[in-house]
């Protein structure tokens, strides 16, 4: 059984290995974020389930229609490589609680619930085909699981929920998908501290399985890098600005909701200039269409950026 370190011991161990683990990430500078899930079918916002107060059973009916086209992740990876990006991060499970892999722990997933395929598996294969590092986004908050809100005040529910979360994390990083480069947590609610999430225990378990992995700061521990959202503000240590194209939604917006993309190629290059000058990374988000296709307006600016980076990459990488 793994011997758990105290927080000071753990943070010292993480700090001692950080430079070696982070070298590729510090050199990469530019990555693609993908927000994709059952919420995509609504075409309104990735928070639609909560903002519109959906009944869980009714939302489950929506999720049954989530059937991405095989090969969609390859289109994402191809575009990322053309854009000069060096890594990708996929929402394996957003706040709606719907898993995009064949989970045995969570039956509310794309295979068991919708009769689809293991999107995470295809995503990993696509990243490797195009030479991209692989990142898994994983939401701690869960609107679907009954203990997801009870955990705030019921200790038994908290224990069950944390075990549920660890079971899914273990599926993702436990070996079936090979080496994973980034674990990108999000939204640590309803608990207010790392103790509430057992983050110290969970992240030590993760690192024991994937010793080279890098972890962000959203499980209430500082870990390897911070994640300013929708702004390019440098923080102490390693940091990564995650940005949307349209400055309003991370998930897909249909034609009735969509706004013009705010960033052209010049705007993206200015963002890269800002983060590189301050020692950060840029993680630029795309919300694929319901079938998994990339929105048409993303291609031209990203491919233009890629042509510029092919000629002037020394100004960015490393």
Short mmCIF file of C-alpha atoms in Angstrom, two decimals, residues 10 21-22 24-25 33 87-90 92-93 101 133-140 165-166 168-174 179-186 199 202-207 210 212-219 221-225 227 240 283:
data_model
loop_
_atom_site.label_atom_id
_atom_site.label_comp_id
_atom_site.label_asym_id
_atom_site.label_seq_id
_atom_site.Cartn_x
_atom_site.Cartn_y
_atom_site.Cartn_z
CA UNK A 10 4.62 16.03 -0.95
CA UNK A 21 8.67 17.17 -15.83
CA UNK A 22 7.80 20.67 -17.04
CA UNK A 24 8.48 20.07 -22.63
CA UNK A 25 5.53 22.19 -21.44
CA UNK A 33 -8.37 23.13 -25.36
CA UNK A 87 -0.42 19.72 -26.91
CA UNK A 88 -4.17 19.22 -26.49
CA UNK A 89 -6.45 19.04 -23.46
CA UNK A 90 -9.88 17.36 -23.77
CA UNK A 92 -13.07 13.94 -20.58
CA UNK A 93 -15.92 14.76 -18.19
CA UNK A 101 -14.77 7.17 -22.26
CA UNK A 133 1.25 15.82 -25.93
CA UNK A 134 -1.96 14.61 -24.29
CA UNK A 135 -3.98 16.29 -21.53
CA UNK A 136 -7.12 15.20 -19.70
CA UNK A 137 -9.49 17.80 -18.25
CA UNK A 138 -11.49 16.36 -15.35
CA UNK A 139 -14.27 18.21 -13.53
CA UNK A 140 -14.47 17.69 -9.78
CA UNK A 165 -13.95 10.52 -8.49
CA UNK A 166 -10.80 8.54 -7.79
CA UNK A 168 -12.69 7.62 -12.76
CA UNK A 169 -9.29 9.32 -12.48
CA UNK A 170 -7.69 5.90 -12.07
CA UNK A 171 -9.40 4.69 -15.25
CA UNK A 172 -8.02 7.69 -17.15
CA UNK A 173 -4.43 7.58 -15.93
CA UNK A 174 -4.11 3.93 -14.90
CA UNK A 179 1.33 7.84 -20.79
CA UNK A 180 -0.74 10.97 -20.08
CA UNK A 181 1.07 14.30 -19.91
CA UNK A 182 -1.38 16.65 -18.18
CA UNK A 183 -4.16 16.25 -15.60
CA UNK A 184 -6.27 19.42 -15.78
CA UNK A 185 -8.76 19.60 -12.90
CA UNK A 186 -11.64 22.07 -12.88
CA UNK A 199 -6.58 16.06 -3.13
CA UNK A 202 -5.53 11.55 -4.87
CA UNK A 203 -2.69 13.47 -6.49
CA UNK A 204 -0.05 11.34 -4.79
CA UNK A 205 -1.80 8.28 -6.21
CA UNK A 206 -1.82 9.91 -9.64
CA UNK A 207 1.90 10.65 -9.50
CA UNK A 210 2.19 8.56 -13.89
CA UNK A 212 6.01 12.41 -15.32
CA UNK A 213 2.53 13.92 -15.30
CA UNK A 214 1.95 17.62 -14.67
CA UNK A 215 -1.10 18.79 -12.71
CA UNK A 216 -2.81 22.18 -12.56
CA UNK A 217 -3.85 24.07 -9.44
CA UNK A 218 -7.62 23.55 -9.43
CA UNK A 219 -7.85 20.72 -6.89
CA UNK A 221 -3.34 22.49 -4.12
CA UNK A 222 -0.73 24.55 -6.02
CA UNK A 223 0.77 21.54 -7.86
CA UNK A 224 2.66 22.45 -11.09
CA UNK A 225 0.98 25.41 -12.83
CA UNK A 227 -4.57 28.63 -14.82
CA UNK A 240 -1.19 28.91 -18.56
CA UNK A 283 -4.34 27.16 -24.16
#
